[in-house]
mmCIF file of C-alpha atoms in Angstrom:
data_model
loop_
_atom_site.group_PDB
_atom_site.id
_atom_site.type_symbol
_atom_site.label_atom_id
_atom_site.label_comp_id
_atom_site.label_asym_id
_atom_site.label_seq_id
_atom_site.Cartn_x
_atom_site.Cartn_y
_atom_site.Cartn_z
ATOM 1 C CA UNK A 1 -84.666 22.166 141.073
ATOM 2 C CA UNK A 2 -81.427 24.157 141.061
ATOM 3 C CA UNK A 3 -79.412 23.924 144.257
ATOM 4 C CA UNK A 4 -79.444 27.119 146.306
ATOM 5 C CA UNK A 5 -75.721 26.697 146.901
ATOM 6 C CA UNK A 6 -74.932 26.779 143.187
ATOM 7 C CA UNK A 7 -73.115 29.703 141.609
ATOM 8 C CA UNK A 8 -74.956 31.218 138.651
ATOM 9 C CA UNK A 9 -73.615 33.329 135.813
ATOM 10 C CA UNK A 10 -76.173 35.729 134.364
ATOM 11 C CA UNK A 11 -76.112 38.826 132.190
ATOM 12 C CA UNK A 12 -76.919 42.306 133.382
ATOM 13 C CA UNK A 13 -78.802 44.898 131.339
ATOM 14 C CA UNK A 14 -75.543 45.976 129.653
ATOM 15 C CA UNK A 15 -74.709 42.427 128.548
ATOM 16 C CA UNK A 16 -71.869 41.914 131.024
ATOM 17 C CA UNK A 17 -71.532 38.609 132.860
ATOM 18 C CA UNK A 18 -72.592 38.743 136.478
ATOM 19 C CA UNK A 19 -71.658 35.912 138.795
ATOM 20 C CA UNK A 20 -74.145 35.327 141.610
ATOM 21 C CA UNK A 21 -72.689 33.402 144.544
ATOM 22 C CA UNK A 22 -74.217 32.144 147.756
ATOM 23 C CA UNK A 23 -71.633 33.378 150.240
ATOM 24 C CA UNK A 24 -73.168 33.580 153.661
ATOM 25 C CA UNK A 25 -73.539 36.801 155.612
ATOM 26 C CA UNK A 26 -70.249 36.263 157.446
ATOM 27 C CA UNK A 27 -68.197 36.260 154.208
ATOM 28 C CA UNK A 28 -65.710 39.180 154.025
ATOM 29 C CA UNK A 29 -67.321 40.513 150.819
ATOM 30 C CA UNK A 30 -70.749 40.403 152.486
ATOM 31 C CA UNK A 31 -69.426 42.293 155.482
ATOM 32 C CA UNK A 32 -67.778 44.907 153.260
ATOM 33 C CA UNK A 33 -70.970 45.469 151.245
ATOM 34 C CA UNK A 34 -73.003 45.531 154.460
ATOM 35 C CA UNK A 35 -70.716 48.271 155.790
ATOM 36 C CA UNK A 36 -71.264 50.207 152.543
ATOM 37 C CA UNK A 37 -75.044 49.920 152.835
ATOM 38 C CA UNK A 38 -74.812 51.155 156.420
ATOM 39 C CA UNK A 39 -72.878 54.204 155.163
ATOM 40 C CA UNK A 40 -75.649 54.757 152.615
ATOM 41 C CA UNK A 41 -78.248 54.661 155.412
ATOM 42 C CA UNK A 42 -76.245 57.223 157.382
ATOM 43 C CA UNK A 43 -76.167 59.541 154.340
ATOM 44 C CA UNK A 44 -79.906 59.148 153.747
ATOM 45 C CA UNK A 45 -81.305 58.870 157.275
ATOM 46 C CA UNK A 46 -78.585 60.157 159.588
ATOM 47 C CA UNK A 47 -77.988 56.732 161.180
ATOM 48 C CA UNK A 48 -77.315 53.121 160.220
ATOM 49 C CA UNK A 49 -79.813 50.273 160.454
ATOM 50 C CA UNK A 50 -79.793 49.073 164.060
ATOM 51 C CA UNK A 51 -81.545 45.774 163.253
ATOM 52 C CA UNK A 52 -79.499 42.941 164.745
ATOM 53 C CA UNK A 53 -78.342 40.497 162.076
ATOM 54 C CA UNK A 54 -76.336 37.351 162.670
ATOM 55 C CA UNK A 55 -74.621 35.239 159.976
ATOM 56 C CA UNK A 56 -76.610 32.193 161.143
ATOM 57 C CA UNK A 57 -79.839 34.009 160.159
ATOM 58 C CA UNK A 58 -78.874 33.551 156.509
ATOM 59 C CA UNK A 59 -77.824 29.899 156.542
ATOM 60 C CA UNK A 60 -79.836 27.578 154.260
ATOM 61 C CA UNK A 61 -82.473 26.314 154.488
ATOM 62 C CA UNK A 62 -83.683 29.044 156.897
ATOM 63 C CA UNK A 63 -82.066 31.871 154.968
ATOM 64 C CA UNK A 64 -79.662 32.779 152.208
ATOM 65 C CA UNK A 65 -77.200 35.542 151.366
ATOM 66 C CA UNK A 66 -76.073 36.295 147.812
ATOM 67 C CA UNK A 67 -73.380 38.476 146.309
ATOM 68 C CA UNK A 68 -73.221 39.570 142.675
ATOM 69 C CA UNK A 69 -69.755 39.914 141.179
ATOM 70 C CA UNK A 70 -68.893 41.962 138.097
ATOM 71 C CA UNK A 71 -65.403 41.296 136.694
ATOM 72 C CA UNK A 72 -64.563 39.550 139.977
ATOM 73 C CA UNK A 73 -65.554 42.511 142.150
ATOM 74 C CA UNK A 74 -68.463 42.322 144.617
ATOM 75 C CA UNK A 75 -71.008 44.906 143.437
ATOM 76 C CA UNK A 76 -74.395 43.874 144.854
ATOM 77 C CA UNK A 77 -75.840 41.810 147.663
ATOM 78 C CA UNK A 78 -78.991 40.771 149.422
ATOM 79 C CA UNK A 79 -80.343 38.089 151.665
ATOM 80 C CA UNK A 80 -83.452 36.659 153.242
ATOM 81 C CA UNK A 81 -84.058 35.091 156.616
ATOM 82 C CA UNK A 82 -86.962 32.959 157.799
ATOM 83 C CA UNK A 83 -89.385 34.624 160.179
ATOM 84 C CA UNK A 84 -92.022 33.370 162.574
ATOM 85 C CA UNK A 85 -95.228 35.104 163.569
ATOM 86 C CA UNK A 86 -95.010 38.122 165.819
ATOM 87 C CA UNK A 87 -97.614 40.582 167.131
ATOM 88 C CA UNK A 88 -96.650 43.166 164.497
ATOM 89 C CA UNK A 89 -97.829 41.457 161.314
ATOM 90 C CA UNK A 90 -94.997 39.075 160.480
ATOM 91 C CA UNK A 91 -96.427 35.614 159.814
ATOM 92 C CA UNK A 92 -95.146 32.068 160.067
ATOM 93 C CA UNK A 93 -93.707 31.233 156.662
ATOM 94 C CA UNK A 94 -92.448 34.746 155.928
ATOM 95 C CA UNK A 95 -88.989 35.462 154.559
ATOM 96 C CA UNK A 96 -87.578 38.868 155.461
ATOM 97 C CA UNK A 97 -85.452 40.558 152.811
ATOM 98 C CA UNK A 98 -82.330 42.234 154.218
ATOM 99 C CA UNK A 99 -79.287 44.159 153.013
ATOM 100 C CA UNK A 100 -80.311 44.639 149.382
ATOM 101 C CA UNK A 101 -77.605 46.910 147.984
ATOM 102 C CA UNK A 102 -75.841 47.800 144.751
ATOM 103 C CA UNK A 103 -72.637 49.839 144.863
ATOM 104 C CA UNK A 104 -73.139 53.245 143.224
ATOM 105 C CA UNK A 105 -70.717 52.539 140.345
ATOM 106 C CA UNK A 106 -72.738 49.455 139.314
ATOM 107 C CA UNK A 107 -76.229 50.965 139.501
ATOM 108 C CA UNK A 108 -78.412 51.126 136.410
ATOM 109 C CA UNK A 109 -77.486 47.613 135.226
ATOM 110 C CA UNK A 110 -80.508 45.796 136.635
ATOM 111 C CA UNK A 111 -78.459 44.078 139.344
ATOM 112 C CA UNK A 112 -80.941 44.755 142.141
ATOM 113 C CA UNK A 113 -83.692 43.156 140.046
ATOM 114 C CA UNK A 114 -81.473 40.118 139.334
ATOM 115 C CA UNK A 115 -80.545 39.671 143.010
ATOM 116 C CA UNK A 116 -84.157 40.201 144.100
ATOM 117 C CA UNK A 117 -85.382 37.574 141.644
ATOM 118 C CA UNK A 118 -82.871 35.017 142.908
ATOM 119 C CA UNK A 119 -83.778 35.746 146.524
ATOM 120 C CA UNK A 120 -87.502 35.416 145.840
ATOM 121 C CA UNK A 121 -86.991 32.138 143.986
ATOM 122 C CA UNK A 122 -84.800 30.593 146.674
ATOM 123 C CA UNK A 123 -87.149 31.708 149.459
ATOM 124 C CA UNK A 124 -90.113 30.135 147.657
ATOM 125 C CA UNK A 125 -88.113 26.937 147.019
ATOM 126 C CA UNK A 126 -87.302 26.810 150.742
ATOM 127 C CA UNK A 127 -91.030 26.802 151.531
ATOM 128 C CA UNK A 128 -91.509 30.454 152.444
ATOM 129 C CA UNK A 129 -94.975 31.732 151.517
ATOM 130 C CA UNK A 130 -94.406 35.503 151.550
ATOM 131 C CA UNK A 131 -91.436 37.828 151.389
ATOM 132 C CA UNK A 132 -91.488 41.018 153.460
ATOM 133 C CA UNK A 133 -89.155 43.963 153.791
ATOM 134 C CA UNK A 134 -88.681 47.282 155.443
ATOM 135 C CA UNK A 135 -87.334 50.249 153.492
ATOM 136 C CA UNK A 136 -87.865 53.958 153.857
ATOM 137 C CA UNK A 137 -89.052 57.174 152.332
ATOM 138 C CA UNK A 138 -85.463 58.245 151.602
ATOM 139 C CA UNK A 139 -84.980 55.282 149.255
ATOM 140 C CA UNK A 140 -87.418 56.053 146.420
ATOM 141 C CA UNK A 141 -85.504 53.904 143.946
ATOM 142 C CA UNK A 142 -85.884 50.893 146.256
ATOM 143 C CA UNK A 143 -89.607 51.536 146.681
ATOM 144 C CA UNK A 144 -89.943 51.836 142.878
ATOM 145 C CA UNK A 145 -88.103 48.538 142.334
ATOM 146 C CA UNK A 146 -90.202 46.629 144.841
ATOM 147 C CA UNK A 147 -93.543 48.008 143.676
ATOM 148 C CA UNK A 148 -92.612 47.279 140.044
ATOM 149 C CA UNK A 149 -92.013 43.673 141.129
ATOM 150 C CA UNK A 150 -95.441 43.324 142.730
ATOM 151 C CA UNK A 151 -94.729 44.268 146.340
ATOM 152 C CA UNK A 152 -97.599 45.898 148.215
ATOM 153 C CA UNK A 153 -97.815 47.862 151.481
ATOM 154 C CA UNK A 154 -98.191 45.670 154.565
ATOM 155 C CA UNK A 155 -98.513 46.316 158.286
ATOM 156 C CA UNK A 156 -95.320 47.869 159.637
ATOM 157 C CA UNK A 157 -93.004 45.530 161.544
ATOM 158 C CA UNK A 158 -89.470 45.543 162.912
ATOM 159 C CA UNK A 159 -87.703 48.008 165.144
ATOM 160 C CA UNK A 160 -88.657 50.956 162.926
ATOM 161 C CA UNK A 161 -92.392 50.154 162.738
ATOM 162 C CA UNK A 162 -93.300 53.386 164.544
ATOM 163 C CA UNK A 163 -90.892 55.562 162.573
ATOM 164 C CA UNK A 164 -92.638 57.872 160.076
ATOM 165 C CA UNK A 165 -90.012 57.193 157.377
ATOM 166 C CA UNK A 166 -90.503 53.423 157.552
ATOM 167 C CA UNK A 167 -92.213 51.661 154.652
ATOM 168 C CA UNK A 168 -93.007 47.946 154.872
ATOM 169 C CA UNK A 169 -93.832 45.951 151.760
ATOM 170 C CA UNK A 170 -94.630 42.330 151.050
ATOM 171 C CA UNK A 171 -95.234 39.913 148.220
ATOM 172 C CA UNK A 172 -97.099 36.629 148.451
ATOM 173 C CA UNK A 173 -95.680 33.704 146.556
ATOM 174 C CA UNK A 174 -98.533 32.403 144.456
ATOM 175 C CA UNK A 175 -100.249 35.699 143.697
ATOM 176 C CA UNK A 176 -102.431 36.257 146.790
ATOM 177 C CA UNK A 177 -102.465 39.752 148.356
ATOM 178 C CA UNK A 178 -99.538 40.343 150.745
ATOM 179 C CA UNK A 179 -101.635 41.972 153.474
#
């Protein structure tokens, strides 16, 4: 099994080399990309994501944060954190996907799909049984990506569970329904 701390070099849909690094959420590049995704949320929803995230949430083996680099520049990111059961549908063994983002200039290269695949694989290798996420109606490209990768609607969770624009999706590892 490949170490989750290993750097990987892959190719994007345009044939360019993409370096995927495990950086941790506290890394300066992760913080910069996280600030950019927050700006994107403000443009789309009028406010940033108020979910509290801490760098420790993404430390292996209970989480992971990845950054994709193109020509040495950070262009995409995403992470997962281990979750325990709560009254709103999150189950023991879940991994919650957070801060999936591709900078606008690097979109259309398949980077989100590459990062998502690495996050799913590392979460499954860490013993997580399902991956869950919250997105929204103002992110149709994100919803399209996740549904094309087998994600299905699940019970709403998180601080936006009662918000009408919130969409929660999940994917079981092993092919069972994510409900």
